[in-house]
Amino acid sequence: MENSFSRRKGKGVDVSRGQTKKGKGDVIPIHGVINTPSVSGETTPSISTRGNNMIYPVHDLNPDCTSKNPNLTIIFFHGIVYGINDEWKETWTTRSIDGICWPQMWIPKDLNDNVRILSLSYDSNVVASVHNDVTDIGKNLVQSLVINSSYQMLWDKPVSIVAYSFGGLIFKSLVVEAHKRVYQRPMNDLDFKVQKYCELFLNNLKGVVFYSVPHAGGNRNLSKYFKWQCQQIAKDITQSCILKNMKSFNPIMEQLSVDFNKAICKDLNIYAFGEGLPIDNKWGILVPMASATRLSNNNNYKVEDANHLTICKPPTKDHPSYSILLEHLKFFMKKQNTRPMPPLPCYEVALEDKANAINCLFQKESIVALIGMGGIGKTTLSKKMYHLFHNQYEKSSFLEDVKSKNINDVKKQLLHDLCGKVLHKDEDLIKENLDQIKNCMTVKKVLVVVDDVGKTENLVALLQLLIDKDATNVNYKSKILVNCRNWQILKYHVKESAKMDMAFLEAEQAKELFMFHAFKHASHMTNDVKNISMEIIKACEGLPLSLEVLGCYLCDISNFEVWKDALHTLKNGQNLTGGSDNEVLWTTLRISYDHLDKEHQDMFLDIACFLVGFKKSTFCRVYWNGGTCDGKFRRHFFEKM
């Protein structure tokens, strides 16, 4: 859908093949390009069917990128076509008469990075399409692309989309369908592998650039133009389902935008190009600016000096329709090469002062140790310190709960965070990888937080990477924070002067924390509850996790006997004559567990033993089917695991 097709009148269209007929010696201009050069290295699989699904071709525009771990995957969605086989290629060509496929020729060189570039072919032929609307095509693209085994390894990396006109609607339909595969499929039709890859695709989709996509309904010029163009080249247009259903085109656009907004991540970056010139006096501007820029966020749009047919065809690299796209692709790639920040608790008590104390120790020491019993807040304080000060470093990494992970997986995370290199689980670390980490620690200013290192072997394995004793230019600007329950594990590797013992909360701090969790929904409390609250706070002995867990357990419980029973159990569970400090913590946790009914106790144990790391949505789907607990499916799920 690029150029006027009036020249084609009388040439006809071979509907069975989707190709333009031409007489002997004729050179037919297609989409403003004459004899478009072939794309070297492209794969051109034919459209095939699998069951009720149509499998669409996916073209690789950067065959030189053979890595399984690209820094960015870019996927191009073409617009509507009129009986052309290479519709994807014809869409993404430059405006010049000898146009080239610019995503293939320009982007790999200009990004100067390890990128995968894919372009799709799908059923959008207004002459011969067999599908009624974009919903059908979106469903088939989930099968062809997202859950296709050839591309699954790409979805745990950053993904960006470039879509033109009707292709933007196809892309939105793909996102909506993938979202349904994750959250709306019936319990008897669950496929956890499909769910996994659709969820990965959606979570790592962080950037979209739209070229004149009709996001809002109410624009009839576009659908009328489709019909008019087809009438110029063919009398018989009855075989095109898309064309026959153009009357429903505008309502589909409107509802698709609503569903798309519900399906995307909140931090998805959207940029839009809007057409600033009319096609001609008859048709004018096909997609008004209000429609083309509707989904763009933070005023990320540009009205381009092009019409609807040429807006995705930059004449040169310097043209805004390409240079701005390139800037955003670089931004998407940079943004996604950083891991999300570790989450902080909803309510903090005395964290910032302690984090500043750690930073003061860093002025004198390269390694600082944070020591304390379980539940005292070592991890929470480490996260707070990381949030406050990571921006002061060139690179940073938060290694959470090291004791429960394979140490090689922890090293791979370090490699990703500090060097931007990603290794799959089945890929082994090599000496070159380890040297890259050491070099980064030596030449850059780096912050590494090691949470709950667990045992000496873990600490030694990490310090061998983080501290290069053989380096001649040791960088004392790089800092390491390690937290652990046992000082004996760290004492031979960290100076005594760099040790910080975690203290219990003071009385007022403990009261503040407990009151927040126990009474955040209450407008007032009785004297009896107030008095027993003071006793519970005292019995928790300033241990943050005990105060939080018990406060959450008692929140919204008006039965005073439950409060008394909790206090009695807590006191009886303590060994006040010198037992383990952990008894207060375990007694608190046990109180909240014992008061659950049998079904909820089973759920708790399932989560603790099997579902750690799963999303809340997965948990809900395991246990509830239509609002009722489904024990049969629950057993089936754990058997599959």
Coordinates of C-alpha atoms in Angstrom, one line a residue, residues 190-515:
L190 CA -3.3 -24.8 29.6
D191 CA 0.1 -25.2 28.0
F192 CA 2.8 -23.9 30.3
K193 CA 5.5 -23.8 27.6
V194 CA 3.2 -21.6 25.4
Q195 CA 2.4 -19.5 28.5
K196 CA 6.1 -19.1 29.3
Y197 CA 7.2 -17.9 25.9
C198 CA 4.2 -15.5 25.4
E199 CA 4.9 -14.0 28.9
L200 CA 8.7 -13.7 28.1
F201 CA 7.8 -11.9 24.8
L202 CA 5.4 -9.5 26.5
N203 CA 7.8 -8.7 29.4
N204 CA 10.8 -8.0 27.1
L205 CA 8.8 -6.0 24.6
K206 CA 10.1 -2.5 25.6
G207 CA 10.0 -0.4 22.4
V208 CA 7.7 0.2 19.5
V209 CA 8.0 2.6 16.5
F210 CA 4.8 3.1 14.5
Y211 CA 4.7 4.6 11.0
S212 CA 1.3 6.2 10.4
V213 CA -0.7 3.5 12.1
P214 CA -4.5 4.1 12.4
H215 CA -4.9 3.6 16.2
A216 CA -8.2 5.5 16.5
G217 CA -11.5 4.6 14.8
G218 CA -13.6 7.0 12.8
N219 CA -11.2 7.4 9.8
R220 CA -13.0 6.2 6.7
N221 CA -10.6 7.5 4.1
L222 CA -8.1 4.7 4.6
S223 CA -10.6 1.9 4.1
K224 CA -12.1 3.7 1.1
Y225 CA -8.7 4.1 -0.4
F226 CA -8.0 0.4 -0.2
K227 CA -11.1 -0.4 -2.2
W228 CA -10.5 2.3 -4.7
Q229 CA -7.0 1.0 -5.4
C230 CA -8.1 -2.5 -5.9
Q231 CA -10.8 -1.4 -8.3
Q232 CA -8.0 0.2 -10.4
I233 CA -6.2 -3.2 -10.9
A234 CA -8.9 -5.8 -10.8
K235 CA -12.6 -6.2 -11.4
D236 CA -13.0 -9.4 -9.4
I237 CA -12.2 -8.7 -5.8
T238 CA -14.6 -11.1 -4.2
Q239 CA -11.8 -13.5 -3.0
S240 CA -10.4 -10.9 -0.5
C241 CA -12.0 -11.4 2.9
I242 CA -10.2 -8.4 4.3
L243 CA -11.6 -6.2 1.6
K244 CA -15.1 -7.5 2.1
N245 CA -14.9 -6.7 5.8
M246 CA -13.6 -3.1 5.4
K247 CA -16.9 -1.9 6.8
S248 CA -15.8 -3.2 10.2
F249 CA -12.3 -1.8 9.9
N250 CA -12.8 1.3 12.0
P251 CA -14.6 -0.4 15.0
I252 CA -11.8 -3.0 15.0
M253 CA -9.2 -0.3 15.2
E254 CA -10.9 1.3 18.2
Q255 CA -11.4 -1.9 20.2
L256 CA -7.9 -3.1 19.4
S257 CA -6.3 0.0 20.9
V258 CA -8.3 -0.6 24.1
D259 CA -7.2 -4.3 24.4
F260 CA -3.6 -3.5 23.5
N261 CA -3.3 -0.9 26.3
K262 CA -4.5 -3.6 28.8
A263 CA -2.0 -6.1 27.5
I264 CA 1.3 -4.1 27.3
C265 CA 3.7 -3.5 30.1
K266 CA 3.4 0.0 31.7
D267 CA 7.0 0.9 30.8
L268 CA 6.6 0.1 27.1
N269 CA 8.2 3.0 25.1
I270 CA 6.1 4.0 22.0
Y271 CA 7.2 6.4 19.3
A272 CA 5.0 7.4 16.3
F273 CA 5.5 9.0 12.9
G274 CA 2.5 10.8 11.5
E275 CA 2.0 11.7 7.9
G276 CA 2.2 15.5 7.2
L277 CA 1.4 15.5 3.5
P278 CA -1.7 14.4 1.5
I279 CA -1.5 11.7 -1.1
D280 CA -3.3 13.9 -3.6
N281 CA -6.2 16.4 -3.7
K282 CA -8.8 13.6 -3.8
W283 CA -7.7 11.5 -0.8
G284 CA -5.7 13.9 1.3
I285 CA -4.2 12.6 4.5
L286 CA -5.3 9.0 5.1
V287 CA -4.3 8.7 8.8
P288 CA -4.8 12.0 10.8
M289 CA -2.2 12.9 13.4
A290 CA -4.6 12.3 16.3
S291 CA -5.0 8.7 15.1
A292 CA -1.4 8.0 14.2
T293 CA 0.0 9.4 17.5
R294 CA -2.7 8.3 19.9
L295 CA -0.7 5.6 21.7
S296 CA 2.7 7.4 21.8
N297 CA 3.8 8.3 25.3
N298 CA 5.6 11.4 26.6
N299 CA 5.0 13.3 23.4
N300 CA 7.1 10.8 21.5
Y301 CA 5.9 11.5 18.0
K302 CA 6.9 13.5 14.9
V303 CA 4.8 14.7 12.0
E304 CA 6.8 13.8 8.9
D305 CA 7.2 15.5 5.5
A306 CA 5.8 12.5 3.8
N307 CA 2.4 11.1 2.8
H308 CA 0.9 7.7 3.8
L309 CA 2.6 5.9 1.0
T310 CA 6.2 7.2 1.6
I311 CA 6.4 7.7 5.3
C312 CA 8.2 4.4 5.9
K313 CA 10.6 4.9 3.0
P314 CA 13.5 7.2 4.1
P315 CA 15.4 8.6 1.2
T316 CA 18.7 8.8 3.1
K317 CA 20.1 7.8 6.5
D318 CA 20.0 11.5 7.6
H319 CA 16.3 11.7 7.1
P320 CA 14.3 11.9 10.3
S321 CA 12.2 8.9 9.4
Y322 CA 15.3 6.8 9.8
S323 CA 17.6 8.8 12.1
I324 CA 15.0 9.1 14.8
L325 CA 14.2 5.4 14.5
L326 CA 17.9 4.6 15.0
E327 CA 18.1 6.8 18.1
H328 CA 15.1 4.9 19.7
L329 CA 16.5 1.5 18.8
K330 CA 19.7 2.4 20.6
F331 CA 17.7 3.6 23.6
F332 CA 15.7 0.4 23.7
M333 CA 18.9 -1.7 23.5
K334 CA 20.6 0.3 26.3
K335 CA 17.6 0.3 28.5
Q336 CA 17.0 -3.4 28.3
N337 CA 20.7 -4.3 29.0
T338 CA 20.1 -3.2 32.6
R339 CA 18.3 -5.4 35.1
P340 CA 15.4 -4.2 37.1
M341 CA 16.1 -2.8 40.6
P342 CA 15.5 -5.1 43.5
P343 CA 12.2 -4.3 45.2
L344 CA 12.0 -2.4 48.5
P345 CA 9.4 -3.1 51.2
C346 CA 6.2 -1.0 51.2
Y347 CA 7.2 0.6 54.6
E348 CA 10.7 1.5 55.8
V349 CA 12.0 2.2 59.3
A350 CA 15.5 3.6 59.9
L351 CA 16.9 2.3 56.6
E352 CA 18.4 5.4 55.1
D353 CA 20.6 6.3 58.0
K354 CA 22.0 2.7 58.1
A355 CA 22.6 2.8 54.3
N356 CA 24.5 6.1 54.7
A357 CA 26.6 4.4 57.4
I358 CA 27.6 1.7 54.9
N359 CA 28.5 4.3 52.3
C360 CA 30.8 6.0 54.9
L361 CA 32.6 2.7 55.4
F362 CA 33.1 2.5 51.6
Q363 CA 35.1 5.8 51.9
K364 CA 37.9 3.7 53.6
E365 CA 37.3 0.1 52.5
S366 CA 36.7 -1.8 49.3
I367 CA 34.8 -4.6 50.9
V368 CA 32.2 -4.1 53.6
A369 CA 30.5 -7.0 55.5
L370 CA 26.9 -6.8 56.9
I371 CA 26.4 -9.4 59.7
G372 CA 23.2 -10.4 61.5
M373 CA 20.7 -13.2 62.2
G374 CA 17.9 -14.2 59.8
G375 CA 15.0 -11.7 59.6
I376 CA 17.0 -8.8 61.0
G377 CA 16.9 -6.9 57.7
K378 CA 20.3 -7.5 56.1
T379 CA 18.8 -8.0 52.6
T380 CA 16.4 -5.1 53.0
L381 CA 19.2 -2.8 54.0
S382 CA 21.4 -4.1 51.2
K383 CA 18.6 -3.3 48.7
K384 CA 18.2 0.2 50.2
M385 CA 21.9 0.9 49.9
Y386 CA 21.9 -0.3 46.3
H387 CA 18.9 1.9 45.4
L388 CA 20.5 5.0 47.0
F389 CA 24.0 4.7 45.6
H390 CA 24.2 2.5 42.5
N391 CA 23.9 5.6 40.3
Q392 CA 27.2 6.8 41.6
Y393 CA 28.9 3.9 39.8
E394 CA 29.6 3.1 36.2
K395 CA 28.3 -0.5 36.6
S396 CA 26.4 -2.3 39.3
S397 CA 25.1 -5.7 40.2
F398 CA 22.8 -7.0 42.9
L399 CA 23.3 -10.7 43.5
E400 CA 20.3 -11.8 45.5
D401 CA 20.2 -14.9 47.8
V402 CA 23.4 -16.4 46.6
K403 CA 23.3 -19.3 49.0
S404 CA 20.3 -20.8 47.2
K405 CA 21.7 -20.6 43.7
N406 CA 24.3 -22.4 41.6
I407 CA 27.5 -20.3 41.8
N408 CA 28.0 -20.5 38.0
D409 CA 24.6 -19.0 37.5
V410 CA 25.6 -16.1 39.8
K411 CA 28.8 -15.6 37.8
K412 CA 26.7 -15.5 34.6
Q413 CA 24.5 -12.8 36.2
L414 CA 27.7 -10.8 37.0
L415 CA 28.8 -11.2 33.4
H416 CA 25.5 -9.8 32.2
D417 CA 25.3 -6.9 34.7
L418 CA 28.9 -5.7 34.4
C419 CA 29.8 -6.7 30.8
G420 CA 26.4 -6.8 29.0
K421 CA 27.0 -10.4 27.8
V422 CA 24.3 -13.0 28.3
L423 CA 24.9 -16.7 28.5
H424 CA 22.2 -19.4 28.3
K425 CA 21.8 -22.0 31.1
D426 CA 23.4 -24.6 28.8
E427 CA 26.4 -22.4 27.9
D428 CA 29.5 -22.7 30.0
L429 CA 31.6 -19.9 31.3
I430 CA 35.0 -19.7 29.7
K431 CA 38.2 -18.0 30.8
E432 CA 37.5 -15.1 28.5
N433 CA 34.2 -14.4 30.3
L434 CA 35.8 -14.5 33.7
D435 CA 38.6 -12.2 32.5
Q436 CA 36.0 -9.7 31.2
I437 CA 34.5 -9.5 34.8
K438 CA 37.9 -9.0 36.3
N439 CA 38.8 -6.3 33.8
C440 CA 35.5 -4.4 34.4
M441 CA 36.2 -4.4 38.2
T442 CA 39.7 -3.1 37.5
V443 CA 39.1 -0.4 35.0
K444 CA 35.6 0.8 35.9
K445 CA 33.9 2.1 39.1
V446 CA 31.7 -0.8 40.0
L447 CA 29.3 -1.6 42.9
V448 CA 28.5 -5.3 43.6
V449 CA 26.1 -6.4 46.4
V450 CA 26.4 -10.0 47.4
D451 CA 23.2 -10.9 49.3
D452 CA 23.4 -13.9 51.8
V453 CA 26.6 -15.5 50.5
G454 CA 25.8 -18.6 52.5
K455 CA 29.2 -20.4 52.7
T456 CA 32.9 -19.8 52.3
E457 CA 33.1 -21.5 48.9
N458 CA 30.7 -19.1 47.4
L459 CA 32.5 -16.1 48.8
V460 CA 35.9 -17.3 47.6
A461 CA 34.6 -18.1 44.1
L462 CA 33.1 -14.5 43.8
L463 CA 36.1 -12.7 45.3
Q464 CA 38.4 -14.4 42.8
L465 CA 36.4 -12.6 40.1
L466 CA 35.8 -9.3 41.8
I467 CA 39.3 -8.8 43.2
D468 CA 42.2 -9.3 40.9
K469 CA 45.2 -9.5 43.2
D470 CA 47.6 -9.9 40.2
A471 CA 46.4 -6.6 38.5
T472 CA 49.0 -3.9 38.6
N473 CA 46.3 -1.1 38.5
V474 CA 43.9 -2.2 41.2
N475 CA 40.9 0.1 41.2
Y476 CA 39.9 1.0 44.7
K477 CA 36.9 2.9 43.4
S478 CA 35.0 -0.4 43.0
K479 CA 33.1 -1.5 46.0
I480 CA 31.7 -4.8 47.3
L481 CA 29.0 -5.2 50.0
V482 CA 28.5 -8.8 51.3
N483 CA 25.8 -9.8 53.8
C484 CA 25.9 -13.0 55.8
R485 CA 24.6 -14.5 59.1
N486 CA 28.0 -15.8 60.1
W487 CA 31.0 -13.6 60.6
Q488 CA 33.3 -16.7 60.6
I489 CA 32.7 -17.1 56.8
L490 CA 33.9 -13.5 56.1
K491 CA 36.5 -12.8 58.8
Y492 CA 39.5 -14.0 56.7
H493 CA 38.4 -11.9 53.7
V494 CA 37.0 -8.7 55.2
K495 CA 38.8 -6.4 57.7
E496 CA 37.3 -6.1 61.2
S497 CA 37.0 -2.3 60.6
A498 CA 34.8 -3.0 57.6
K499 CA 32.3 -5.1 59.6
M500 CA 28.9 -3.7 60.4
D501 CA 26.6 -5.6 62.8
M502 CA 22.9 -5.3 62.3
A503 CA 21.2 -4.1 65.4
F504 CA 17.6 -4.9 66.5
L505 CA 15.1 -2.1 66.1
E506 CA 14.8 0.3 69.0
A507 CA 11.5 0.4 70.9
E508 CA 9.9 3.3 69.0
Q509 CA 11.1 2.0 65.7
A510 CA 9.6 -1.5 66.4
K511 CA 6.4 0.1 67.4
E512 CA 6.2 2.1 64.2
L513 CA 6.8 -0.9 62.0
F514 CA 4.3 -3.2 63.8
M515 CA 1.6 -0.5 64.0

